[in-house]
Amino acid sequence: MTQSVCILGVTGSIGQSTLKILNQHPDKYSVFAISAHSRISELVDICKQFQPKVVVVPKQKNDELAALFVENELQNIEILTDQEGLVSIASHPDVDVVMAAIVGAAGLLPTLAAVKAGKRVLLANKEALVMSGEIMMQAARDHQALLLPVDSEHNAIFQSLPHNYLDAERNGQPQQGVSRILLTASGGPFLNHSLEQLEKVTPAQACKHPNWSMGQKISVDSATLMNKGLELIEACHLFSISEHFVTVVVHPQSIIHSMVQYVDGSTLAQMGNPDMCTPIAHALAWPERLQTSVPALDLFEYSQLNFQAPDIQKFPALDLARQAMRAGGLAPTILNAANEVAVAAFLKEQIGFTNIPQVVEHTLQKLENSVADNIESILNKDEVARHVAQQYISSIGG
Ligand code: NAD
Ligand code: MG
């Protein structure tokens, strides 16, 4: 029996890497459902190759896709649309594994639906967990979902933690001899830029990551270090650990993907070439291992591995995220929404690179925090925060 897989965000960078692995293991996995937001012709090519049963696209793409299906004799594939369609495939009874690889808040409800349906959920869509935090984690416990981290750092931490660590009681304190998590960061393309240089960087420069090839939004987040901020929040929830037990370490070579320290003085690291196929394969097959085409690490290629503390004067986004995690409640939702709006404005060249954390800080200051007791309050705050961020962007000339 093959495992039946649903890929939310199949046309993205993580979606493509996932298909690459599934393609190498047709005896173990079949593609049941996939979703795409804009690249419809790429979606059709994927359908030809993987023959899913269901696809989900935005309603306005439905007719275009249906016509292409007729042209390519793919009429046996069902088309669903919008959030209802995404929720439906993520929780479909025939699905065993859900790859949550939509970018941003748009992935929250489908990811939560997969968790509530008790699936094996491979979590790439960190924004969904940043927004929903304890609600998502509690839903995973209540519905016996297996929420496995695909983000390379969190996957590395998961691999370096004691076996069954996630099953233990949680209270924000490290347990089972764990003392600290070292979350590594490449530092992004502007690690050595001055503040003056940062003011002038372009979207094209920001999207050119030195070690990883990724979607535009996460590439900009990596350049501002907001990605590391979102990952700090993600780690606190996934591993039930207070933020002061997580240290961010800049490691420009991206060979060590993160580390776990223990009370006896041990530090365990997971290492590998920077290729998302490794954490995706790990989360797909855990506790087993899958063959991938990622070459084994050749340490002789690296004369040195470097480590330094992040510069939060130059990259204030990291500290904004830490403060939001400390504040709790809806602060991470506000942070994430403002950041999504700011990154989109930067990509459209409406604001500068250094305006991004300013938009986030302004939005956090402007809005009152409150407890995140249900998904409706999270979605409401997300909407309000987007509005406040957009207004601020207009006021600074964007
Ligand atoms: P991407 O931009 O390459 O792909 C995003 C996917 O989401 C696409 O398939 C797109 O069609 C879909 N999508 C976009 N907007 C949507 C919307 N409004 N509704 C429904 N679908 C929508 O992004 P990516 O780099 O693959 O990243 C995906 C997620 O994985 C992000 O949350 C990112 O932070 C996380 N992640 C990515 C990497 C990486 O190496 N790319 C690493 C770790 C984590
Ligand atoms: Mg990461």
CSV table of C-alpha atoms and ligand atoms in Angstrom, one decimal:
chain,number,residue,atom,x,y,z
A,1,MET,CA,0.0,0.0,0.0
A,2,THR,CA,1.3,3.4,-0.9
A,3,GLN,CA,0.8,6.4,1.3
A,4,SER,CA,-1.5,8.9,-0.2
A,5,VAL,CA,-0.2,12.5,-0.3
A,6,CYS,CA,-1.8,15.9,-0.5
A,7,ILE,CA,0.5,18.8,-1.4
A,8,LEU,CA,-0.8,22.3,-0.5
A,9,GLY,CA,1.3,24.7,-2.6
A,10,VAL,CA,2.6,22.2,-5.2
A,11,THR,CA,4.0,24.8,-7.6
A,12,GLY,CA,6.2,26.5,-5.0
A,13,SER,CA,9.8,25.7,-4.1
A,14,ILE,CA,8.9,23.3,-1.3
A,15,GLY,CA,6.1,21.7,-3.4
A,16,GLN,CA,8.6,21.0,-6.2
A,17,SER,CA,11.2,19.5,-3.9
A,18,THR,CA,8.4,17.3,-2.4
A,19,LEU,CA,7.4,16.0,-5.9
A,20,LYS,CA,11.1,15.3,-6.6
A,21,ILE,CA,11.2,12.9,-3.7
A,22,LEU,CA,7.8,11.3,-4.3
A,23,ASN,CA,8.9,10.7,-7.9
A,24,GLN,CA,11.9,8.7,-6.6
A,25,HIS,CA,9.6,6.5,-4.5
A,26,PRO,CA,6.5,5.6,-6.5
A,27,ASP,CA,6.4,2.3,-4.6
A,28,LYS,CA,5.8,4.2,-1.3
A,29,TYR,CA,3.8,7.3,-2.2
A,30,SER,CA,1.1,8.4,-4.5
A,31,VAL,CA,-0.2,11.9,-5.1
A,32,PHE,CA,-3.9,12.3,-4.3
A,33,ALA,CA,-4.4,16.0,-4.3
A,34,ILE,CA,-2.5,19.2,-5.1
A,35,SER,CA,-3.1,22.9,-5.0
A,36,ALA,CA,-1.7,26.0,-6.8
A,37,HIS,CA,-2.5,29.6,-6.7
A,38,SER,CA,-1.2,31.2,-10.0
A,39,ARG,CA,1.0,29.0,-12.1
A,40,ILE,CA,-1.7,27.1,-13.9
A,41,SER,CA,0.3,25.7,-16.9
A,42,GLU,CA,2.9,24.3,-14.4
A,43,LEU,CA,0.0,22.7,-12.5
A,44,VAL,CA,-1.2,21.0,-15.7
A,45,ASP,CA,2.3,19.6,-16.3
A,46,ILE,CA,2.3,18.3,-12.8
A,47,CYS,CA,-1.1,16.7,-13.3
A,48,LYS,CA,0.1,15.0,-16.5
A,49,GLN,CA,3.0,13.5,-14.6
A,50,PHE,CA,1.5,12.6,-11.2
A,51,GLN,CA,-2.2,12.0,-12.1
A,52,PRO,CA,-3.8,13.3,-8.9
A,53,LYS,CA,-7.5,12.8,-8.2
A,54,VAL,CA,-8.2,16.4,-7.1
A,55,VAL,CA,-6.7,19.8,-7.7
A,56,VAL,CA,-7.5,23.1,-6.0
A,57,VAL,CA,-7.1,26.5,-7.6
A,58,PRO,CA,-8.6,30.0,-6.9
A,59,LYS,CA,-12.2,30.3,-8.3
A,60,GLN,CA,-11.1,32.7,-11.0
A,61,LYS,CA,-8.7,30.1,-12.4
A,62,ASN,CA,-11.3,27.4,-12.6
A,63,ASP,CA,-12.4,27.9,-16.2
A,64,GLU,CA,-8.8,28.2,-17.5
A,65,LEU,CA,-7.8,25.0,-15.8
A,66,ALA,CA,-10.9,23.1,-16.9
A,67,ALA,CA,-10.2,24.1,-20.6
A,68,LEU,CA,-6.6,22.9,-20.2
A,69,PHE,CA,-7.8,19.7,-18.7
A,70,VAL,CA,-10.0,19.1,-21.8
A,71,GLU,CA,-7.1,19.9,-24.1
A,72,ASN,CA,-4.8,17.5,-22.3
A,73,GLU,CA,-7.4,14.8,-21.7
A,74,LEU,CA,-7.3,15.1,-17.9
A,75,GLN,CA,-11.0,15.5,-17.4
A,76,ASN,CA,-11.0,12.7,-14.8
A,77,ILE,CA,-9.3,15.0,-12.3
A,78,GLU,CA,-11.7,16.9,-10.0
A,79,ILE,CA,-11.3,20.6,-9.6
A,80,LEU,CA,-12.2,22.3,-6.3
A,81,THR,CA,-11.6,26.0,-5.5
A,82,ASP,CA,-10.6,28.5,-2.8
A,83,GLN,CA,-10.2,27.9,0.9
A,84,GLU,CA,-13.1,25.4,1.0
A,85,GLY,CA,-11.3,23.3,-1.6
A,86,LEU,CA,-8.0,23.5,0.3
A,87,VAL,CA,-9.7,22.5,3.6
A,88,SER,CA,-11.4,19.6,1.8
A,89,ILE,CA,-8.3,18.1,0.3
A,90,ALA,CA,-6.3,18.6,3.5
A,91,SER,CA,-8.8,16.7,5.5
A,92,HIS,CA,-9.9,14.2,2.9
A,93,PRO,CA,-10.4,10.7,4.3
A,94,ASP,CA,-8.2,9.1,1.5
A,95,VAL,CA,-5.2,11.3,2.4
A,96,ASP,CA,-2.5,10.0,4.8
A,97,VAL,CA,0.1,12.8,4.5
A,98,VAL,CA,-0.3,16.5,4.0
A,99,MET,CA,2.6,18.7,2.9
A,100,ALA,CA,1.7,22.2,4.2
A,101,ALA,CA,3.7,24.3,1.7
A,102,ILE,CA,1.4,27.3,1.0
A,103,VAL,CA,3.2,30.6,1.8
A,104,GLY,CA,1.8,32.9,4.5
A,105,ALA,CA,-1.5,33.2,6.3
A,106,ALA,CA,-3.4,31.6,3.4
A,107,GLY,CA,-2.2,28.3,4.6
A,108,LEU,CA,-3.6,28.5,8.2
A,109,LEU,CA,-7.0,27.0,7.8
A,110,PRO,CA,-6.0,24.1,5.5
A,111,THR,CA,-3.1,23.2,7.7
A,112,LEU,CA,-5.3,23.3,10.8
A,113,ALA,CA,-7.9,21.2,8.9
A,114,ALA,CA,-5.2,18.6,8.2
A,115,VAL,CA,-4.1,18.6,11.9
A,116,LYS,CA,-7.8,18.2,13.0
A,117,ALA,CA,-8.2,15.3,10.6
A,118,GLY,CA,-5.3,13.6,12.4
A,119,LYS,CA,-3.0,13.4,9.4
A,120,ARG,CA,0.8,13.2,9.2
A,121,VAL,CA,1.3,16.9,8.6
A,122,LEU,CA,4.7,18.1,7.2
A,123,LEU,CA,4.9,21.7,8.2
A,124,ALA,CA,6.7,24.1,5.9
A,125,ASN,CA,4.1,26.9,6.2
A,126,LYS,CA,5.6,28.4,9.4
A,127,GLU,CA,3.3,31.4,9.3
A,128,ALA,CA,0.4,29.1,10.1
A,129,LEU,CA,2.0,28.0,13.3
A,130,VAL,CA,3.2,31.5,14.2
A,131,MET,CA,-0.4,32.7,14.0
A,132,SER,CA,-2.2,29.8,15.6
A,133,GLY,CA,0.5,28.6,18.1
A,134,GLU,CA,-1.0,26.7,21.0
A,135,ILE,CA,-4.3,26.2,19.1
A,136,MET,CA,-2.5,24.2,16.4
A,137,MET,CA,-0.4,22.3,19.0
A,138,GLN,CA,-3.4,21.4,21.1
A,139,ALA,CA,-5.4,20.3,18.0
A,140,ALA,CA,-2.5,18.0,17.1
A,141,ARG,CA,-2.6,16.4,20.5
A,142,ASP,CA,-6.4,16.2,20.6
A,143,HIS,CA,-6.6,14.6,17.1
A,144,GLN,CA,-3.4,12.5,17.2
A,145,ALA,CA,-1.9,14.3,14.3
A,146,LEU,CA,1.8,13.9,13.6
A,147,LEU,CA,3.0,17.5,13.1
A,148,LEU,CA,6.5,17.1,11.7
A,149,PRO,CA,8.8,20.1,11.0
A,150,VAL,CA,10.1,20.5,7.4
A,151,ASP,CA,11.8,23.9,8.1
A,152,SER,CA,15.4,22.8,8.0
A,153,GLU,CA,16.3,24.2,11.4
A,154,HIS,CA,13.3,22.7,13.2
A,155,ASN,CA,13.8,19.4,11.4
A,156,ALA,CA,17.5,19.5,12.6
A,157,ILE,CA,16.3,20.2,16.2
A,158,PHE,CA,13.8,17.4,16.0
A,159,GLN,CA,16.5,15.0,14.8
A,160,SER,CA,18.8,16.2,17.7
A,161,LEU,CA,16.2,16.0,20.5
A,162,PRO,CA,15.8,12.8,22.6
A,163,HIS,CA,13.5,10.2,21.0
A,164,ASN,CA,9.8,10.7,22.0
A,165,TYR,CA,10.7,14.3,23.2
A,166,LEU,CA,7.5,15.6,21.7
A,167,ASP,CA,5.3,13.1,23.5
A,168,ALA,CA,6.3,14.4,27.0
A,169,GLU,CA,4.4,16.8,29.2
A,170,ARG,CA,5.0,20.5,28.2
A,171,ASN,CA,5.5,23.6,30.3
A,172,GLY,CA,7.9,25.8,28.4
A,173,GLN,CA,10.9,24.3,30.3
A,174,PRO,CA,13.4,22.1,28.4
A,175,GLN,CA,13.1,18.5,29.5
A,176,GLN,CA,14.9,15.1,29.4
A,177,GLY,CA,18.3,16.7,29.9
A,178,VAL,CA,17.9,19.3,27.2
A,179,SER,CA,19.2,22.8,28.2
A,180,ARG,CA,19.1,25.0,25.2
A,181,ILE,CA,18.2,25.2,21.5
A,182,LEU,CA,20.7,26.8,19.1
A,183,LEU,CA,18.8,28.0,16.1
A,184,THR,CA,21.2,28.6,13.2
A,185,ALA,CA,20.8,31.4,10.6
A,186,SER,CA,22.7,32.0,7.5
A,187,GLY,CA,22.5,35.7,8.0
A,188,GLY,CA,21.1,36.2,4.5
A,189,PRO,CA,22.5,38.0,1.5
A,190,PHE,CA,23.2,41.2,3.5
A,191,LEU,CA,25.0,39.9,6.5
A,192,ASN,CA,28.0,42.2,6.0
A,193,HIS,CA,26.1,45.2,4.6
A,194,SER,CA,26.1,48.5,6.6
A,195,LEU,CA,22.9,50.2,7.6
A,196,GLU,CA,23.4,52.8,4.8
A,197,GLN,CA,23.8,50.0,2.2
A,198,LEU,CA,20.7,48.2,3.5
A,199,GLU,CA,18.6,51.2,2.8
A,200,LYS,CA,19.4,50.9,-0.9
A,201,VAL,CA,19.0,47.1,-1.6
A,202,THR,CA,16.6,46.0,-4.3
A,203,PRO,CA,14.0,43.2,-4.3
A,204,ALA,CA,16.2,41.3,-6.8
A,205,GLN,CA,19.2,41.5,-4.5
A,206,ALA,CA,17.1,40.4,-1.5
A,207,CYS,CA,15.7,37.4,-3.3
A,208,LYS,CA,19.2,36.1,-4.1
A,209,HIS,CA,20.0,33.9,-1.1
A,210,PRO,CA,23.6,32.8,-0.8
A,211,ASN,CA,22.8,29.1,0.1
A,212,TRP,CA,19.2,28.3,-0.5
A,213,SER,CA,16.9,28.6,-3.4
A,214,MET,CA,13.4,29.6,-2.1
A,215,GLY,CA,10.2,31.5,-2.8
A,216,GLN,CA,10.3,35.3,-2.9
A,217,LYS,CA,8.6,35.9,0.5
A,218,ILE,CA,10.8,33.7,2.5
A,219,SER,CA,13.9,35.0,0.6
A,220,VAL,CA,13.1,38.6,1.7
A,221,ASP,CA,12.3,37.3,5.3
A,222,SER,CA,15.8,35.6,5.3
A,223,ALA,CA,17.4,38.9,4.3
A,224,THR,CA,15.6,40.9,7.0
A,225,LEU,CA,16.1,38.1,9.6
A,226,MET,CA,12.3,38.1,10.1
A,227,ASN,CA,12.5,34.5,8.9
A,228,LYS,CA,14.6,33.7,11.9
A,229,GLY,CA,12.2,35.6,14.1
A,230,LEU,CA,9.3,33.5,12.7
A,231,GLU,CA,11.4,30.4,13.2
A,232,LEU,CA,12.1,31.4,16.8
A,233,ILE,CA,8.3,31.5,17.4
A,234,GLU,CA,7.8,28.3,15.5
A,235,ALA,CA,10.5,26.5,17.6
A,236,CYS,CA,8.9,27.7,20.9
A,237,HIS,CA,5.5,26.1,19.9
A,238,LEU,CA,6.8,23.0,18.2
A,239,PHE,CA,9.1,22.1,21.1
A,240,SER,CA,7.2,23.8,23.9
A,241,ILE,CA,10.1,25.9,25.1
A,242,SER,CA,10.2,29.5,26.3
A,243,GLU,CA,12.0,31.9,24.0
A,244,HIS,CA,14.8,32.6,26.4
A,245,PHE,CA,16.0,29.0,26.0
A,246,VAL,CA,16.5,29.6,22.2
A,247,THR,CA,19.7,31.3,21.1
A,248,VAL,CA,20.0,32.4,17.4
A,249,VAL,CA,23.5,31.7,16.0
A,250,VAL,CA,24.6,33.1,12.7
A,251,HIS,CA,26.4,30.4,10.7
A,252,PRO,CA,26.9,31.7,7.1
A,253,GLN,CA,27.8,28.3,5.5
A,254,SER,CA,24.4,26.7,6.4
A,255,ILE,CA,26.0,23.3,7.0
A,256,ILE,CA,24.8,22.9,10.6
A,257,HIS,CA,21.1,23.3,10.4
A,258,SER,CA,20.6,23.8,14.2
A,259,MET,CA,21.7,22.3,17.5
A,260,VAL,CA,20.4,21.0,20.8
A,261,GLN,CA,22.4,21.4,24.0
A,262,TYR,CA,22.2,19.1,27.0
A,263,VAL,CA,22.8,19.6,30.7
A,264,ASP,CA,25.9,17.2,30.6
A,265,GLY,CA,27.7,19.6,28.2
A,266,SER,CA,26.8,17.8,25.0
A,267,THR,CA,25.8,19.7,21.9
A,268,LEU,CA,24.1,17.7,19.1
A,269,ALA,CA,24.0,19.1,15.6
A,270,GLN,CA,22.3,17.9,12.4
A,271,MET,CA,24.4,18.7,9.4
A,272,GLY,CA,24.0,18.3,5.6
A,273,ASN,CA,24.2,20.1,2.3
A,274,PRO,CA,21.6,22.9,2.2
A,275,ASP,CA,18.9,21.2,0.2
A,276,MET,CA,15.3,21.0,1.4
A,277,CYS,CA,14.9,17.5,0.0
A,278,THR,CA,16.7,16.2,3.2
A,279,PRO,CA,14.2,17.6,5.8
A,280,ILE,CA,11.2,16.8,3.5
A,281,ALA,CA,12.3,13.2,3.1
A,282,HIS,CA,13.0,12.9,6.8
A,283,ALA,CA,9.5,14.2,7.7
A,284,LEU,CA,7.8,12.0,5.1
A,285,ALA,CA,9.4,8.8,6.3
A,286,TRP,CA,10.1,9.4,10.0
A,287,PRO,CA,11.1,7.3,11.9
A,288,GLU,CA,12.4,5.5,8.8
A,289,ARG,CA,14.9,7.1,6.3
A,290,LEU,CA,14.4,7.6,2.5
A,291,GLN,CA,17.0,7.7,-0.2
A,292,THR,CA,17.3,11.2,-1.8
A,293,SER,CA,19.6,12.6,-4.5
A,294,VAL,CA,21.2,15.0,-2.0
A,295,PRO,CA,25.0,14.3,-2.0
A,296,ALA,CA,26.6,13.3,1.3
A,297,LEU,CA,28.3,16.2,3.0
A,298,ASP,CA,32.0,16.5,2.0
A,299,LEU,CA,33.6,18.3,5.0
A,300,PHE,CA,36.9,18.6,3.2
A,301,GLU,CA,35.1,21.1,0.9
A,302,TYR,CA,34.8,23.4,3.9
A,303,SER,CA,38.0,24.7,5.4
A,304,GLN,CA,36.0,26.4,8.2
A,305,LEU,CA,32.6,26.8,9.7
A,306,ASN,CA,31.9,30.2,11.3
A,307,PHE,CA,29.5,31.3,14.0
A,308,GLN,CA,28.6,34.8,15.2
A,309,ALA,CA,25.8,36.6,17.2
A,310,PRO,CA,23.1,38.3,15.1
A,311,ASP,CA,23.3,42.1,14.8
A,312,ILE,CA,19.9,43.3,16.0
A,313,GLN,CA,20.7,47.0,15.3
A,314,LYS,CA,21.0,46.2,11.6
A,315,PHE,CA,18.3,43.5,11.6
A,316,PRO,CA,15.6,44.6,14.2
A,317,ALA,CA,13.0,42.2,12.8
A,318,LEU,CA,14.5,39.3,14.8
A,319,ASP,CA,14.1,41.2,18.1
A,320,LEU,CA,10.5,42.3,17.2
A,321,ALA,CA,9.6,38.6,16.8
A,322,ARG,CA,11.2,37.7,20.1
A,323,GLN,CA,9.3,40.5,21.8
A,324,ALA,CA,6.0,39.3,20.1
A,325,MET,CA,6.6,35.8,21.3
A,326,ARG,CA,7.3,37.1,24.9
A,327,ALA,CA,4.1,39.2,24.7
A,328,GLY,CA,2.2,36.1,23.5
A,329,GLY,CA,-1.5,36.2,22.6
A,330,LEU,CA,-2.2,37.8,19.2
A,331,ALA,CA,1.2,39.7,19.0
A,332,PRO,CA,2.7,37.0,16.7
A,333,THR,CA,-0.4,37.2,14.5
A,334,ILE,CA,0.0,41.0,14.2
A,335,LEU,CA,3.8,40.6,13.6
A,336,ASN,CA,3.2,38.1,10.8
A,337,ALA,CA,0.4,40.0,9.1
A,338,ALA,CA,2.3,43.3,9.1
A,339,ASN,CA,5.4,41.5,7.8
A,340,GLU,CA,3.5,39.9,4.9
A,341,VAL,CA,2.1,43.3,3.9
A,342,ALA,CA,5.4,45.0,4.2
A,343,VAL,CA,7.3,42.3,2.2
A,344,ALA,CA,4.7,42.5,-0.6
A,345,ALA,CA,5.1,46.3,-0.7
A,346,PHE,CA,8.9,46.0,-0.8
A,347,LEU,CA,8.7,43.5,-3.6
A,348,LYS,CA,6.5,46.0,-5.5
A,349,GLU,CA,9.2,48.7,-4.8
A,350,GLN,CA,6.6,50.7,-2.8
A,351,ILE,CA,8.9,50.8,0.3
A,352,GLY,CA,12.5,50.3,1.0
A,353,PHE,CA,14.1,47.3,2.7
A,354,THR,CA,14.7,49.0,6.0
A,355,ASN,CA,11.0,50.1,6.1
A,356,ILE,CA,10.0,46.5,6.5
A,357,PRO,CA,10.7,46.2,10.2
A,358,GLN,CA,9.4,49.8,10.7
A,359,VAL,CA,6.0,48.7,9.3
A,360,VAL,CA,6.0,45.7,11.6
A,361,GLU,CA,7.0,47.8,14.7
A,362,HIS,CA,4.4,50.4,14.0
A,363,THR,CA,1.6,47.9,13.6
A,364,LEU,CA,2.6,46.1,16.8
A,365,GLN,CA,2.6,49.4,18.7
A,366,LYS,CA,-0.7,50.6,17.2
A,367,LEU,CA,-2.8,47.5,18.0
A,368,GLU,CA,-3.8,46.2,21.3
A,369,ASN,CA,-2.8,42.7,22.1
A,370,SER,CA,-5.2,40.2,23.5
A,371,VAL,CA,-5.5,36.4,24.1
A,372,ALA,CA,-5.6,34.1,21.1
A,373,ASP,CA,-8.4,32.0,22.3
A,374,ASN,CA,-9.9,30.9,18.9
A,375,ILE,CA,-9.2,30.9,15.2
A,376,GLU,CA,-11.8,33.7,14.6
A,377,SER,CA,-10.0,36.1,16.9
A,378,ILE,CA,-6.7,35.3,15.1
A,379,LEU,CA,-8.2,35.8,11.6
A,380,ASN,CA,-9.9,39.1,12.7
A,381,LYS,CA,-6.6,40.4,14.2
A,382,ASP,CA,-4.8,39.3,11.0
A,383,GLU,CA,-7.2,41.4,8.9
A,384,VAL,CA,-7.0,44.5,11.1
A,385,ALA,CA,-3.2,44.3,11.3
A,386,ARG,CA,-3.0,44.1,7.4
A,387,HIS,CA,-5.1,47.3,7.2
A,388,VAL,CA,-3.0,49.2,9.8
A,389,ALA,CA,0.2,48.1,8.0
A,390,GLN,CA,-1.2,49.2,4.7
A,391,GLN,CA,-2.2,52.6,6.0
A,392,TYR,CA,1.3,53.1,7.4
A,393,ILE,CA,2.8,52.1,4.1
A,394,SER,CA,0.7,54.7,2.3
A,395,SER,CA,1.6,57.4,4.9
A,396,ILE,CA,5.3,56.8,4.3
A,397,GLY,CA,4.8,57.3,0.6
A,398,GLY,CA,4.4,53.6,-0.5
B,1,NAD,P1,6.8,29.7,-2.9
B,1,NAD,O1,6.4,31.1,-3.1
B,1,NAD,O2,7.8,29.1,-3.8
B,1,NAD,O3,5.4,28.8,-3.1
B,1,NAD,C1,4.3,29.1,-2.4
B,1,NAD,C2,3.1,28.2,-2.8
B,1,NAD,O4,1.9,28.6,-2.2
B,1,NAD,C3,2.8,28.1,-4.3
B,1,NAD,O5,2.5,26.8,-4.7
B,1,NAD,C4,1.6,29.1,-4.5
B,1,NAD,O6,0.8,28.7,-5.5
B,1,NAD,C5,0.9,28.9,-3.1
B,1,NAD,N1,0.2,30.1,-2.7
B,1,NAD,C6,0.7,31.4,-2.7
B,1,NAD,N2,-0.3,32.2,-2.2
B,1,NAD,C7,-1.4,31.5,-2.0
B,1,NAD,C8,-2.7,31.8,-1.6
B,1,NAD,N3,-3.1,33.0,-1.3
B,1,NAD,N4,-3.6,30.8,-1.5
B,1,NAD,C9,-3.2,29.5,-1.8
B,1,NAD,N5,-2.0,29.1,-2.2
B,1,NAD,C10,-1.1,30.1,-2.3
B,1,NAD,O7,7.1,29.5,-1.4
B,1,NAD,P2,8.1,28.4,-0.8
B,1,NAD,O8,9.5,28.9,-0.7
B,1,NAD,O9,7.9,27.0,-1.3
B,1,NAD,O10,7.6,28.4,0.8
B,1,NAD,C11,6.4,27.8,1.2
B,1,NAD,C12,6.4,27.8,2.7
B,1,NAD,O11,7.4,27.0,3.2
B,1,NAD,C13,6.5,29.1,3.3
B,1,NAD,O12,5.7,29.2,4.5
B,1,NAD,C14,8.0,29.2,3.7
B,1,NAD,O13,8.3,30.0,4.8
B,1,NAD,C15,8.2,27.7,4.1
B,1,NAD,N6,9.6,27.3,3.9
B,1,NAD,C16,10.2,27.3,2.7
B,1,NAD,C17,11.5,26.9,2.6
B,1,NAD,C18,12.2,26.9,1.2
B,1,NAD,O14,13.4,26.5,1.1
B,1,NAD,N7,11.6,27.4,0.1
B,1,NAD,C19,12.2,26.5,3.7
B,1,NAD,C20,11.6,26.4,4.9
B,1,NAD,C21,10.3,26.8,5.0
B,2,MG,MG,14.4,27.6,7.9
